[in-house]
XYZ file of C-alpha atoms in Angstrom:
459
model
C 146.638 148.695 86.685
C 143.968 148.286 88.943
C 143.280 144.970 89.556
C 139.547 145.448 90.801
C 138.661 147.558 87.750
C 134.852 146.145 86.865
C 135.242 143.036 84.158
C 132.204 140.933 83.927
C 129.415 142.502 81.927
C 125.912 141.249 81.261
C 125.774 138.601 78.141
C 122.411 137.461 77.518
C 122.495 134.091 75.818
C 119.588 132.000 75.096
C 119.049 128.227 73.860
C 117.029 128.668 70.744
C 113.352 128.135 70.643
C 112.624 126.090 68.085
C 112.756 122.974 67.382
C 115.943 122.452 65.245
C 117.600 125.849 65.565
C 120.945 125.997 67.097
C 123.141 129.015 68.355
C 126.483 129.086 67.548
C 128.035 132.520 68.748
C 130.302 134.525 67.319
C 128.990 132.712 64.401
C 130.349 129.606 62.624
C 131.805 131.268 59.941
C 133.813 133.471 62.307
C 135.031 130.366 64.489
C 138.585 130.078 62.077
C 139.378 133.412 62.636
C 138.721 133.711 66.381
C 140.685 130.395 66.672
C 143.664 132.001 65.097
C 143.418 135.273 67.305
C 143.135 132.982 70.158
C 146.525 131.017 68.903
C 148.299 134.386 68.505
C 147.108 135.891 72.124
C 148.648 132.472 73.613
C 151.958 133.489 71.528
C 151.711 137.251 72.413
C 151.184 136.718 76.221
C 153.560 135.071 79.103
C 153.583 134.767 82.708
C 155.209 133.208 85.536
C 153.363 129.997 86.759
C 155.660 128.999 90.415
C 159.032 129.086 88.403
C 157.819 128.067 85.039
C 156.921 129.911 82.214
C 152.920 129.467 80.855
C 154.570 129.021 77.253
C 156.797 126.047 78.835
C 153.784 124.854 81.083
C 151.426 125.241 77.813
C 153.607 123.564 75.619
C 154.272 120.327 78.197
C 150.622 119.597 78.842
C 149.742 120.526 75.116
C 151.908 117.515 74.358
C 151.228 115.317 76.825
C 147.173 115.616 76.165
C 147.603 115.104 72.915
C 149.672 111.571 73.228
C 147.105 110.379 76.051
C 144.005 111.399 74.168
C 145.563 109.420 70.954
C 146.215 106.319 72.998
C 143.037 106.362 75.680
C 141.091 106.695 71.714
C 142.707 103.947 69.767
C 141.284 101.740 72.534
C 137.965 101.712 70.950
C 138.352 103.140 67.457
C 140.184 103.902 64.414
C 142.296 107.037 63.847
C 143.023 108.456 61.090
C 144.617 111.717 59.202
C 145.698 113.097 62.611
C 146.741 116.766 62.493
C 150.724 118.063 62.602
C 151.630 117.711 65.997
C 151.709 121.558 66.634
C 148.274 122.395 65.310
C 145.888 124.742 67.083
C 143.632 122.764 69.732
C 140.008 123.392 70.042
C 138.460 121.552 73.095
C 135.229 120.821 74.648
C 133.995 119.393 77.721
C 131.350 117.431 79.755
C 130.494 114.516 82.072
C 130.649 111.208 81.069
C 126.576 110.579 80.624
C 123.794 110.086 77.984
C 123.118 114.272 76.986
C 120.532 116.000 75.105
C 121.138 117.317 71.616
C 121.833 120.885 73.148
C 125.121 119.058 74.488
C 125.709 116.542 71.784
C 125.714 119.772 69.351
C 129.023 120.620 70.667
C 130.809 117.894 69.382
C 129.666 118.405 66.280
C 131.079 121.628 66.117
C 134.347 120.642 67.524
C 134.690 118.017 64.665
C 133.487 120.383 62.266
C 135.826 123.554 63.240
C 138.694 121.199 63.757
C 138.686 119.991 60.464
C 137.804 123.083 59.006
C 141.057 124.655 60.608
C 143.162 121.602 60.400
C 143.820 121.718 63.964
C 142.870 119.003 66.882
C 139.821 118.622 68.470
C 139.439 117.001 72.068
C 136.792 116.355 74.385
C 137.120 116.034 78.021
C 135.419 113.828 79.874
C 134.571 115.890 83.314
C 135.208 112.550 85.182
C 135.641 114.182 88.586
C 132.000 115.260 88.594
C 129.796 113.500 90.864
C 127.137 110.801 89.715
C 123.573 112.363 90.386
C 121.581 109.321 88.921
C 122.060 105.630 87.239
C 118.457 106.178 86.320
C 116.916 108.288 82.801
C 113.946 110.364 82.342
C 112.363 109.154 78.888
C 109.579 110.716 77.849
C 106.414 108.321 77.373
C 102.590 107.696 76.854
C 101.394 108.934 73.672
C 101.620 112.300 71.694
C 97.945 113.672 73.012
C 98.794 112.481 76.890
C 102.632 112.509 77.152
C 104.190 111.337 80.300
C 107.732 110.794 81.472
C 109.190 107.394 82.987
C 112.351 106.857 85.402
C 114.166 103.863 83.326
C 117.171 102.653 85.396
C 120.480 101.871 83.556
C 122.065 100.507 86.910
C 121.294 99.649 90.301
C 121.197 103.135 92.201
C 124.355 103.791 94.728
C 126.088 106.533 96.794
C 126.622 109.768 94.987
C 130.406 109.517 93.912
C 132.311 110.895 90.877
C 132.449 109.198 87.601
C 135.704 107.905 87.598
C 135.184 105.757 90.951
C 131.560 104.773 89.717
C 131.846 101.086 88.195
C 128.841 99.041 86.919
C 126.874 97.436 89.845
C 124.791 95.324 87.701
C 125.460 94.303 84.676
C 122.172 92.501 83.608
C 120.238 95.800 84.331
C 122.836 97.770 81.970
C 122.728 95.365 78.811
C 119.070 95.433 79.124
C 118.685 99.299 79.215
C 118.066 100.342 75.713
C 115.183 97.455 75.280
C 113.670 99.352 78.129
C 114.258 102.773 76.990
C 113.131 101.435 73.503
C 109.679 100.385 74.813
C 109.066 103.299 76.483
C 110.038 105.207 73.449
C 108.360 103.493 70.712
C 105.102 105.546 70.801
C 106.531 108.819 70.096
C 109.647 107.813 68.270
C 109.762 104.304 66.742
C 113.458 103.841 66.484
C 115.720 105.691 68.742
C 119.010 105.871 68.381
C 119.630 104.130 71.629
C 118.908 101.412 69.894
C 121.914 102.106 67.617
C 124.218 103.122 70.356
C 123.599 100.628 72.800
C 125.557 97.764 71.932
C 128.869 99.443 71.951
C 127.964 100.532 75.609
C 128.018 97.184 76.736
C 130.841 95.757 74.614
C 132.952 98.812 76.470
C 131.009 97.484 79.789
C 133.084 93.651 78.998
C 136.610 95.323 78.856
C 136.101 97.036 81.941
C 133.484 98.478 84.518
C 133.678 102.180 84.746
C 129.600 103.603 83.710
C 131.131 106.752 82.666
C 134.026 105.796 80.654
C 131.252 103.230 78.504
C 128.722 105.873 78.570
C 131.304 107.723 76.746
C 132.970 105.749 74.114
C 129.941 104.169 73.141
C 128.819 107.776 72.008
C 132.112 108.467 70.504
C 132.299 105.074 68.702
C 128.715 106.566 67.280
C 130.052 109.887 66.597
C 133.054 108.220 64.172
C 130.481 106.104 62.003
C 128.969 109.469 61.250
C 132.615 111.183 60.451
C 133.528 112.844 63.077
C 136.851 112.955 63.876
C 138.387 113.578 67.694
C 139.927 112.670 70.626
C 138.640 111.969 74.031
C 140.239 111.723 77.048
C 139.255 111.556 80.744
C 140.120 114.755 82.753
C 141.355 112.410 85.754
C 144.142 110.957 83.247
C 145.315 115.027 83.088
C 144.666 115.811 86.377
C 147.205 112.486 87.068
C 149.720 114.307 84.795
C 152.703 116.681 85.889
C 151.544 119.696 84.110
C 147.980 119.851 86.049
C 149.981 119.373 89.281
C 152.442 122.062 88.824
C 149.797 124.519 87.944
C 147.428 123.277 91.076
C 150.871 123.713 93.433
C 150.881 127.293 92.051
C 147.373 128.180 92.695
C 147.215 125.882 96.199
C 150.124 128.221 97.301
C 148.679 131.446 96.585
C 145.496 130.243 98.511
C 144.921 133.665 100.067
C 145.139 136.174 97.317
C 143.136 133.421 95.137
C 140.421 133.763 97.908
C 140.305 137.103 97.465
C 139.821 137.320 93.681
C 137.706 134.254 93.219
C 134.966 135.748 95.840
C 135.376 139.428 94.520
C 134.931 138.045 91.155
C 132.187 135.798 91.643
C 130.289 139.035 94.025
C 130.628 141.244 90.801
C 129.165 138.294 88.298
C 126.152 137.713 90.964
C 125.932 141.951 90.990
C 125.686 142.172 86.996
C 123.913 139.069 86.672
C 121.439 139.897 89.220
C 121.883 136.618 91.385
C 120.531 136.096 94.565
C 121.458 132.704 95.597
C 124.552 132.480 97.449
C 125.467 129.030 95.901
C 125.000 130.044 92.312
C 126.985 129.805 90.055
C 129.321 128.657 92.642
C 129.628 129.348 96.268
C 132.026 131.359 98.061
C 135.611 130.514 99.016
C 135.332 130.458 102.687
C 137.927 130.099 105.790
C 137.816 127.607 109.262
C 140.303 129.236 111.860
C 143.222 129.574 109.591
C 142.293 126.982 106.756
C 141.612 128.378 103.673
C 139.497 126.766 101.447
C 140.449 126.186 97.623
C 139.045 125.582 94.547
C 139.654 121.537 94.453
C 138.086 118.234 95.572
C 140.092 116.340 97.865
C 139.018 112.801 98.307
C 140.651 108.754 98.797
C 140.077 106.118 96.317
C 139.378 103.868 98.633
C 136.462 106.092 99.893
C 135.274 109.234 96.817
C 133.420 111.102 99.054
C 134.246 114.626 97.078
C 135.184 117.443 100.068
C 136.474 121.204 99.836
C 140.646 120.761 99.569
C 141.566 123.851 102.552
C 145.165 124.669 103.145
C 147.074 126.095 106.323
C 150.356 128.047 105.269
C 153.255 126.935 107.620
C 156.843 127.949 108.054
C 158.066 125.761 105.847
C 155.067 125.224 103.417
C 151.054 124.413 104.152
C 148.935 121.901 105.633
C 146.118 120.389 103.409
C 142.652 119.299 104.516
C 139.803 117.284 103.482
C 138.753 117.658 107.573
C 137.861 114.221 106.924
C 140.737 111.719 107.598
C 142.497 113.083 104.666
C 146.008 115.802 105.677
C 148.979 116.539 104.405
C 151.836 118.574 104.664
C 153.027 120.315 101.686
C 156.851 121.744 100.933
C 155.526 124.865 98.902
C 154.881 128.753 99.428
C 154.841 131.712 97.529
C 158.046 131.702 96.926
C 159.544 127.992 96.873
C 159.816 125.970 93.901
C 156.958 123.933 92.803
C 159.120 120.721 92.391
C 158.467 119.614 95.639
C 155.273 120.167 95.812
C 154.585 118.432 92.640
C 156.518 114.699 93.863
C 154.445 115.129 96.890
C 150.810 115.558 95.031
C 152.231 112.510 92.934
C 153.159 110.269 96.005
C 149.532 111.055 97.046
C 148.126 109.721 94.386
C 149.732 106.726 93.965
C 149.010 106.425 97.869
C 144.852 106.728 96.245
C 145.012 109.948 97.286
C 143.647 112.138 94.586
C 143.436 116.167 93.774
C 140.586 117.104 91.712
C 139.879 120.781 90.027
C 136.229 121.991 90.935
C 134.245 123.820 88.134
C 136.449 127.524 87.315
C 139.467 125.776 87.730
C 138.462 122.855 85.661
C 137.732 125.453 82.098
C 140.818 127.694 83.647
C 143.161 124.499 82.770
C 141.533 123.564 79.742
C 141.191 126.785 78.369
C 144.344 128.468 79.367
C 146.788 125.688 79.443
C 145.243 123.132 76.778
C 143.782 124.236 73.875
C 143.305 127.656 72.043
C 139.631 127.300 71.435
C 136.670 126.082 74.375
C 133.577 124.840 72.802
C 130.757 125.540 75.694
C 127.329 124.914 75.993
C 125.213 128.136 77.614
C 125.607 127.669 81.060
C 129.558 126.950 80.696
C 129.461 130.356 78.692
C 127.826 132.745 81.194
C 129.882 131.382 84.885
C 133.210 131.609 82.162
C 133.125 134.775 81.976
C 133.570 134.546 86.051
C 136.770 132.674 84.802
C 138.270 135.232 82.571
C 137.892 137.948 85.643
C 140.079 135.683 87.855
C 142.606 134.724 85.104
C 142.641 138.784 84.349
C 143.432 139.180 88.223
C 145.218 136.282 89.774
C 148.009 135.856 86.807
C 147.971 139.242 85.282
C 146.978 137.819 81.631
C 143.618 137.491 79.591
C 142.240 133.995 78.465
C 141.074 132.894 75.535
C 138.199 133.642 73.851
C 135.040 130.903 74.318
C 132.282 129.784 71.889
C 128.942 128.552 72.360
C 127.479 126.283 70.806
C 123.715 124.874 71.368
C 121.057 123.257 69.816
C 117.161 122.520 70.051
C 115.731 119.041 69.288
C 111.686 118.727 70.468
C 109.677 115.539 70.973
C 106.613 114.988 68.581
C 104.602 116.003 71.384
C 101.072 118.374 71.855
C 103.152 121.306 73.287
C 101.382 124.837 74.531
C 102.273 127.872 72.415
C 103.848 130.406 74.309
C 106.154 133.925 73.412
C 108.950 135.595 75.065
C 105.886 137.961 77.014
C 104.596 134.868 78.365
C 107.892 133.512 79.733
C 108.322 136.955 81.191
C 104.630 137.412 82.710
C 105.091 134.182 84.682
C 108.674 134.466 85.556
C 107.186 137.711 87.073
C 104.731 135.660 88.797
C 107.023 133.350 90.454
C 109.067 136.411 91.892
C 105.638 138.105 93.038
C 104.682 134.426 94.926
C 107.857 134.134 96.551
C 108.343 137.904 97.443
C 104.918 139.154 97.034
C 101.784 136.604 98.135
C 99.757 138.967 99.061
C 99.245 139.842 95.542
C 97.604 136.430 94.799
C 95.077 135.569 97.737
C 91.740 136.291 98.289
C 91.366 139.418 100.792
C 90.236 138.285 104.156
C 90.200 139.973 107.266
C 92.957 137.169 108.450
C 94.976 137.654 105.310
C 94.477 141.937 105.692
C 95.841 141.796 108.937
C 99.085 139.733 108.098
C 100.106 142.130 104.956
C 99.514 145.380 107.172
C 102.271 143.573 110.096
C 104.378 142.408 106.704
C 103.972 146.561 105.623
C 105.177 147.641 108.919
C 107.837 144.768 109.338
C 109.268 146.190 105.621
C 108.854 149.286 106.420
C 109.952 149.776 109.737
């Protein structure tokens, strides 16, 4: 079969456009049985992952997630009428923040289809994701003249991921929803971060991490309302054998991975009609004879995320950070992983850490932990980027995705606009950035300079 056979295809998804709608695609009432397609494709298919079979490397991590996410939970709420410990898992995903209802909608969903199905439903918290902002953007002023206001929740601090950010100052956090509150009250009198508040900075006394109380102050919320699921932090599975094994596979198959992540990624920008060269992710590059890789490398004693790049020795590869950080490891194409694996471990507990980057993140999670991915829009349309390299690295197909979204609007004056007015100004922009000359006044300065940008095009 040839490997470099087309496989991405335009999917146009859009988050609804008014206020309360959601989108839930293939529909809700078609989730069960795509979940139980999904369960019998992971039964159906098998490959080799560095001397272990998926259905052995599946069934390990399957386990293992399941046993962290129950105890990581039970830290900071009740449990109860847990599945059979061989049910389907349907998973979601995102960082450890405060998210709009277009996000919180997913979890929804996962408690609803897990319970519907009788399987488990997980969310993992993208820990390894970098911390843009300690500050929110809450909307303000009144419902004729609305305005939006920058309300810290923390001091601000160097950009570093989640699981390394702790609280700076904890007087600033405990008084963040009185803040948010005030600035609030004229367009909605009591918002629920009044409600949710509280168990933020109860989580913020047992220990310091902003994600991690971010996060199971939500999820406390979620289980007054009856949801039922697990969360656990992807750096607990990336610290787990299962994770490691698979990155040792992929880290020593650098080059061919190379190749079919940037072919891949080349067709999605082709049929997606993407210009930037950074979206949705940038290319795979090489330095001399380093190859860069799909993973963060960075030290606990300094989370600066860099680009993990390997150099294939002898008698296994070299692996980079170019910043202080290098390592040799025992492993090739066609060594056993074993090595590799006690190595990646010794790192760690030496505070040096290996971290998936985004395709590699929903490959694990999708392939190896669950039989059902809840994703928002965005996840949805670079996934499908995913499934190509899945289809051409290991020779198998991944599961099947849904998405999941939902529209919540402020009670604010808003300007009534149609799909043909989107379109007529997204037009616009494109003319103003390609074409100017199409919107300024015709001067015998401004003649000139389109006639030398004709003859520059056109010569």
């Amino acid at each position: 079969m040839n490997q470099w056979v087309d496989a991405i295809q335009y999917r146009r998804l859009r988050a609804p456009r008014r206020d309360g709608q959601a989108l839930v695609e293939p529909p809700l009432s078609e989730a069960a049985s795509l979940l139980q397609r999904n369960v019998a494709q992971r039964l159906s298919q098998d490959c080799d992952i560095h001397g272990r079979r998926l259905h052995e490397l599946q069934a390990d991590a399957r386990s293992r997630l399941l046993r962290a996410a129950i105890r990581y939970t039970r830290q900071y709420r009740d449990l109860n009428n847990l599945p059979d410990s061989d049910a389907a898992i349907v998973a979601a995903g995102h960082q450890p923040e405060l998210v709009h209802a277009g996000v919180w909608f997913k979890n929804f969903v996962l408690s609803h289809l897990a319970g519907q199905s009788n399987a488990w439903a997980v969310n993992l918290l993208i820990d390894n994701d970098v911390v843009r902002s300690t500050a929110l953007r809450v909307p303000g002023g009144s419902v004729e003249d609305p305005n939006v206001v920058s309300v810290p929740m923390d001091e601000p601090g160097e950009p570093v991921p989640f699981e390394a950010r702790d609280i700076h100052d904890q007087p600033l956090f405990a008084s963040f929803a009185g803040r948010v509150t005030d600035t609030l009250r004229p367009l909605v009198p009591d918002p629920l971060i009044g409600w949710l508040w509280p168990a933020a900075v109860d989580a913020a006394r047992e220990h310091k991490n902003l994600g991690q109380c971010l996060a199971q102050a939500r999820h406390a919320f979620e289980g007054q309302w009856g949801l039922q699921s697990l969360e656990i932090p992807l750096s607990s599975v990336c610290d787990d054998l299962p994770f490691r094994w698979f990155a040792a596979h992929l880290l020593s198959e650098a080059g061919r991975l190379k190749q079919i992540y940037n072919h891949s990624l080349h067709e999605y920008r082709r049929v997606n009609r993407v210009r930037s060269h950074t979206h949705p992710v940038a290319d795979l590059v090489e330095r001399d004879d380093w190859i860069e890789t799909p993973f963060w490398l960075w030290a606990r004693a300094t989370p600066v995320r860099r680009p993990a790049f390997v150099r294939p020795r002898a008698d296994g590869m070299d692996l980079t950070d170019f910043a202080g950080i290098r390592i040799h490891l025992q492993i090739g194409p066609d060594s056993d992983a074993q090595r590799a694996v006690e190595q990646i471990s010794a790192l760690a507990e030496d505070g040096v850490l290996l971290r998936p980057r985004a395709l590699i993140t929903t490959m694990f999670a999708r392939l190896i932990l669950s039989d059902l991915f809840i994703h928002g829009i965005g996840g949805a349309k670079y996934d499908q980027l995913t499934d190509a390299i899945v289809r051409r690295f290991l020779g198998i197909e991944n599961p099947d995705f849904l998405v999941a979204t939902y529209t919540a609007m402020l009670p604010v004056r808003r300007i009534s606009v149609d799909e043909t007015d989107i379109r007529r100004t997204v037009q616009q922009l494109r003319e103003l950035a390609f074409h100017p000359e199409l919107h300024v006044d015709q001067t015998e300065m401004t003649a000139a300079l389109i006639a030398e940008k004709r003859r520059l095009v056109h010569s």
